[in-house]
Amino acid sequence: MTCFRRSDYSFMKKLLLVLGFWPTPNSKFRLFRITFIYTVYIGYLLLETTWFYTFECDMNCVANVLSIFVLNMMTVFKYFFHHRHMTAVYTLYTAIEFDWKFLKNDKPSIEIIRKYAELVHTVSISLMSMKFIPKQKYSFLVSILRCKNMYEFQFSCVPVAL
């Protein structure tokens, strides 16, 4: 695959590298990143459950904590299953590279593949923007609402004595 043809996939590769999803075999930094992310997620989930032990629990407290806890637990599972099946992504990418090398001199086939690569590139960027941007925006709103509800919960339980 020449440098120009490789550029069709280079953006997605760089983006996956930044997010930690690119399947690099036996990289120490990759293992450190995976361990760090799991540690942060599990620590956050454990801190979320401290609301059950520090305050009186009612249904509002359980609903607020479990709504965030379940969402983050699903994220941990999604990240875990991605790392479990990372070799399939690496195999798919090597198959794409082999196809580009095999069709080196076949101009019509290269143009067809390039057309589909541009379409997939556009679709993948749009899907990722629909998936990641609203999730960040909505999680921010949920955290604001959650903090508001938790402060109301705290003020109703803590006696005022000054």
mmCIF file of C-alpha atoms in Angstrom:
data_model
loop_
_atom_site.group_PDB
_atom_site.id
_atom_site.type_symbol
_atom_site.label_atom_id
_atom_site.label_comp_id
_atom_site.label_asym_id
_atom_site.label_seq_id
_atom_site.Cartn_x
_atom_site.Cartn_y
_atom_site.Cartn_z
ATOM 1 C CA MET A 1 0.000 0.000 0.000
ATOM 2 C CA THR A 2 1.565 3.293 -0.987
ATOM 3 C CA CYS A 3 1.634 6.309 1.261
ATOM 4 C CA PHE A 4 -1.274 7.941 -0.563
ATOM 5 C CA ARG A 5 -3.479 4.874 -0.330
ATOM 6 C CA ARG A 6 -2.535 4.355 3.301
ATOM 7 C CA SER A 7 -3.864 7.821 4.083
ATOM 8 C CA ASP A 8 -7.403 6.514 3.597
ATOM 9 C CA TYR A 9 -7.006 4.541 6.814
ATOM 10 C CA SER A 10 -4.431 6.642 8.647
ATOM 11 C CA PHE A 11 -6.958 8.959 10.322
ATOM 12 C CA MET A 12 -8.923 6.075 11.797
ATOM 13 C CA LYS A 13 -5.711 4.369 12.888
ATOM 14 C CA LYS A 14 -4.481 7.516 14.658
ATOM 15 C CA LEU A 15 -7.845 8.015 16.310
ATOM 16 C CA LEU A 16 -7.919 4.421 17.532
ATOM 17 C CA LEU A 17 -4.345 4.792 18.817
ATOM 18 C CA VAL A 18 -5.292 7.871 20.823
ATOM 19 C CA LEU A 19 -8.344 6.144 22.294
ATOM 20 C CA GLY A 20 -6.315 3.021 23.089
ATOM 21 C CA PHE A 21 -8.265 0.758 20.770
ATOM 22 C CA TRP A 22 -5.614 0.092 18.103
ATOM 23 C CA PRO A 23 -4.448 -3.534 18.305
ATOM 24 C CA THR A 24 -0.696 -3.208 18.741
ATOM 25 C CA PRO A 25 0.746 -6.580 19.685
ATOM 26 C CA ASN A 26 2.796 -6.814 22.888
ATOM 27 C CA SER A 27 3.136 -3.124 23.615
ATOM 28 C CA LYS A 28 4.037 -2.260 27.208
ATOM 29 C CA PHE A 29 2.368 1.126 26.909
ATOM 30 C CA ARG A 30 -0.831 -0.589 25.714
ATOM 31 C CA LEU A 31 -0.803 -2.895 28.735
ATOM 32 C CA PHE A 32 -0.176 0.078 31.033
ATOM 33 C CA ARG A 33 -3.056 2.004 29.428
ATOM 34 C CA ILE A 34 -5.442 -0.942 29.772
ATOM 35 C CA THR A 35 -4.476 -1.460 33.409
ATOM 36 C CA PHE A 36 -4.752 2.255 34.168
ATOM 37 C CA ILE A 37 -8.199 2.594 32.586
ATOM 38 C CA TYR A 38 -9.556 -0.476 34.377
ATOM 39 C CA THR A 39 -8.146 0.783 37.676
ATOM 40 C CA VAL A 40 -9.739 4.197 37.228
ATOM 41 C CA TYR A 41 -13.102 2.719 36.258
ATOM 42 C CA ILE A 42 -13.199 0.195 39.083
ATOM 43 C CA GLY A 43 -12.093 2.859 41.579
ATOM 44 C CA TYR A 44 -14.819 5.187 40.366
ATOM 45 C CA LEU A 45 -17.418 2.433 40.632
ATOM 46 C CA LEU A 46 -16.327 1.668 44.184
ATOM 47 C CA LEU A 47 -16.535 5.355 45.089
ATOM 48 C CA GLU A 48 -20.041 5.494 43.652
ATOM 49 C CA THR A 49 -21.177 2.759 46.008
ATOM 50 C CA THR A 50 -20.010 4.693 49.088
ATOM 51 C CA TRP A 51 -23.318 6.561 49.033
ATOM 52 C CA PHE A 52 -24.927 3.339 50.234
ATOM 53 C CA TYR A 53 -22.693 3.213 53.323
ATOM 54 C CA THR A 54 -22.418 6.868 54.310
ATOM 55 C CA PHE A 55 -26.017 8.095 54.175
ATOM 56 C CA GLU A 56 -29.414 6.662 54.843
ATOM 57 C CA CYS A 57 -30.540 5.039 51.649
ATOM 58 C CA ASP A 58 -33.945 5.613 50.223
ATOM 59 C CA MET A 59 -35.242 4.997 46.721
ATOM 60 C CA ASN A 60 -33.977 8.368 45.425
ATOM 61 C CA CYS A 61 -30.452 7.588 46.561
ATOM 62 C CA VAL A 62 -30.564 4.089 45.071
ATOM 63 C CA ALA A 63 -31.977 5.380 41.782
ATOM 64 C CA ASN A 64 -29.371 8.133 41.502
ATOM 65 C CA VAL A 65 -26.419 5.920 42.332
ATOM 66 C CA LEU A 66 -27.504 2.910 40.304
ATOM 67 C CA SER A 67 -28.267 4.969 37.204
ATOM 68 C CA ILE A 68 -24.657 6.141 37.044
ATOM 69 C CA PHE A 69 -23.242 2.836 38.324
ATOM 70 C CA VAL A 70 -24.970 0.679 35.699
ATOM 71 C CA LEU A 71 -23.975 3.022 32.866
ATOM 72 C CA ASN A 72 -20.333 2.942 33.925
ATOM 73 C CA MET A 73 -20.406 -0.812 34.464
ATOM 74 C CA MET A 74 -21.641 -1.262 30.891
ATOM 75 C CA THR A 75 -18.733 0.901 29.719
ATOM 76 C CA VAL A 76 -16.283 -1.306 31.613
ATOM 77 C CA PHE A 77 -17.788 -4.432 30.031
ATOM 78 C CA LYS A 78 -17.686 -2.873 26.567
ATOM 79 C CA TYR A 79 -14.034 -1.930 27.004
ATOM 80 C CA PHE A 80 -13.235 -5.420 28.337
ATOM 81 C CA PHE A 81 -14.863 -7.190 25.394
ATOM 82 C CA HIS A 82 -13.088 -4.882 22.988
ATOM 83 C CA HIS A 83 -9.696 -5.857 24.422
ATOM 84 C CA ARG A 84 -10.708 -9.478 24.331
ATOM 85 C CA HIS A 85 -11.460 -9.339 20.588
ATOM 86 C CA MET A 86 -8.677 -6.951 19.570
ATOM 87 C CA THR A 87 -6.857 -9.593 17.514
ATOM 88 C CA ALA A 88 -9.829 -9.815 15.148
ATOM 89 C CA VAL A 89 -9.506 -6.092 14.407
ATOM 90 C CA TYR A 90 -5.778 -6.496 13.784
ATOM 91 C CA THR A 91 -6.426 -9.429 11.426
ATOM 92 C CA LEU A 92 -9.007 -7.397 9.527
ATOM 93 C CA TYR A 93 -6.576 -4.505 9.096
ATOM 94 C CA THR A 94 -3.831 -6.810 7.800
ATOM 95 C CA ALA A 95 -6.331 -8.299 5.334
ATOM 96 C CA ILE A 96 -7.131 -4.784 4.082
ATOM 97 C CA GLU A 97 -3.411 -4.069 3.648
ATOM 98 C CA PHE A 98 -2.995 -7.329 1.736
ATOM 99 C CA ASP A 99 -5.866 -6.393 -0.585
ATOM 100 C CA TRP A 100 -4.278 -3.011 -1.325
ATOM 101 C CA LYS A 101 -0.932 -4.668 -2.100
ATOM 102 C CA PHE A 102 -2.565 -7.349 -4.235
ATOM 103 C CA LEU A 103 -4.437 -4.801 -6.363
ATOM 104 C CA LYS A 104 -1.411 -2.561 -6.847
ATOM 105 C CA ASN A 105 -1.613 -2.469 -10.669
ATOM 106 C CA ASP A 106 -5.371 -2.837 -11.141
ATOM 107 C CA LYS A 107 -6.580 0.779 -11.495
ATOM 108 C CA PRO A 108 -10.373 0.176 -11.797
ATOM 109 C CA SER A 109 -10.443 -2.043 -8.709
ATOM 110 C CA ILE A 110 -8.370 0.462 -6.760
ATOM 111 C CA GLU A 111 -10.793 3.250 -7.651
ATOM 112 C CA ILE A 112 -13.766 1.133 -6.542
ATOM 113 C CA ILE A 113 -12.069 0.306 -3.234
ATOM 114 C CA ARG A 114 -11.067 3.959 -2.751
ATOM 115 C CA LYS A 115 -14.669 5.034 -3.337
ATOM 116 C CA TYR A 116 -15.911 2.585 -0.714
ATOM 117 C CA ALA A 117 -13.090 3.596 1.649
ATOM 118 C CA GLU A 118 -14.145 7.244 1.405
ATOM 119 C CA LEU A 119 -17.759 6.254 2.059
ATOM 120 C CA VAL A 120 -16.788 4.159 5.087
ATOM 121 C CA HIS A 121 -14.534 6.959 6.311
ATOM 122 C CA THR A 122 -17.416 9.448 6.171
ATOM 123 C CA VAL A 123 -19.898 7.053 7.761
ATOM 124 C CA SER A 124 -17.503 6.094 10.561
ATOM 125 C CA ILE A 125 -16.763 9.726 11.425
ATOM 126 C CA SER A 126 -20.470 10.546 11.498
ATOM 127 C CA LEU A 127 -21.303 7.492 13.625
ATOM 128 C CA MET A 128 -18.496 8.248 16.057
ATOM 129 C CA SER A 129 -19.607 11.853 16.359
ATOM 130 C CA MET A 130 -23.173 10.704 17.048
ATOM 131 C CA LYS A 131 -21.936 8.201 19.632
ATOM 132 C CA PHE A 132 -19.208 10.048 21.544
ATOM 133 C CA ILE A 133 -20.285 13.690 21.479
ATOM 134 C CA PRO A 134 -23.863 13.237 22.791
ATOM 135 C CA LYS A 135 -22.645 10.752 25.391
ATOM 136 C CA GLN A 136 -20.240 13.327 26.783
ATOM 137 C CA LYS A 137 -22.891 16.041 26.667
ATOM 138 C CA TYR A 138 -25.560 13.892 28.317
ATOM 139 C CA SER A 139 -23.221 12.512 30.977
ATOM 140 C CA PHE A 140 -22.383 16.108 31.935
ATOM 141 C CA LEU A 141 -26.090 16.918 32.231
ATOM 142 C CA VAL A 142 -26.747 13.747 34.218
ATOM 143 C CA SER A 143 -23.918 14.606 36.607
ATOM 144 C CA ILE A 144 -25.370 18.103 37.123
ATOM 145 C CA LEU A 145 -28.818 16.684 37.847
ATOM 146 C CA ARG A 146 -27.327 13.993 40.047
ATOM 147 C CA CYS A 147 -25.351 16.527 42.081
ATOM 148 C CA LYS A 148 -28.460 18.637 42.523
ATOM 149 C CA ASN A 149 -30.429 15.636 43.752
ATOM 150 C CA MET A 150 -27.613 14.472 46.025
ATOM 151 C CA TYR A 151 -27.289 17.913 47.619
ATOM 152 C CA GLU A 152 -31.018 17.947 48.289
ATOM 153 C CA PHE A 153 -30.612 14.477 49.753
ATOM 154 C CA GLN A 154 -27.699 15.603 51.938
ATOM 155 C CA PHE A 155 -29.435 18.707 53.213
ATOM 156 C CA SER A 156 -32.498 16.763 54.239
ATOM 157 C CA CYS A 157 -30.433 14.243 56.242
ATOM 158 C CA VAL A 158 -27.773 16.434 57.870
ATOM 159 C CA PRO A 159 -28.961 18.330 60.957
ATOM 160 C CA VAL A 160 -28.165 22.017 60.982
ATOM 161 C CA ALA A 161 -26.278 22.908 64.163
ATOM 162 C CA LEU A 162 -24.063 25.966 64.125
#
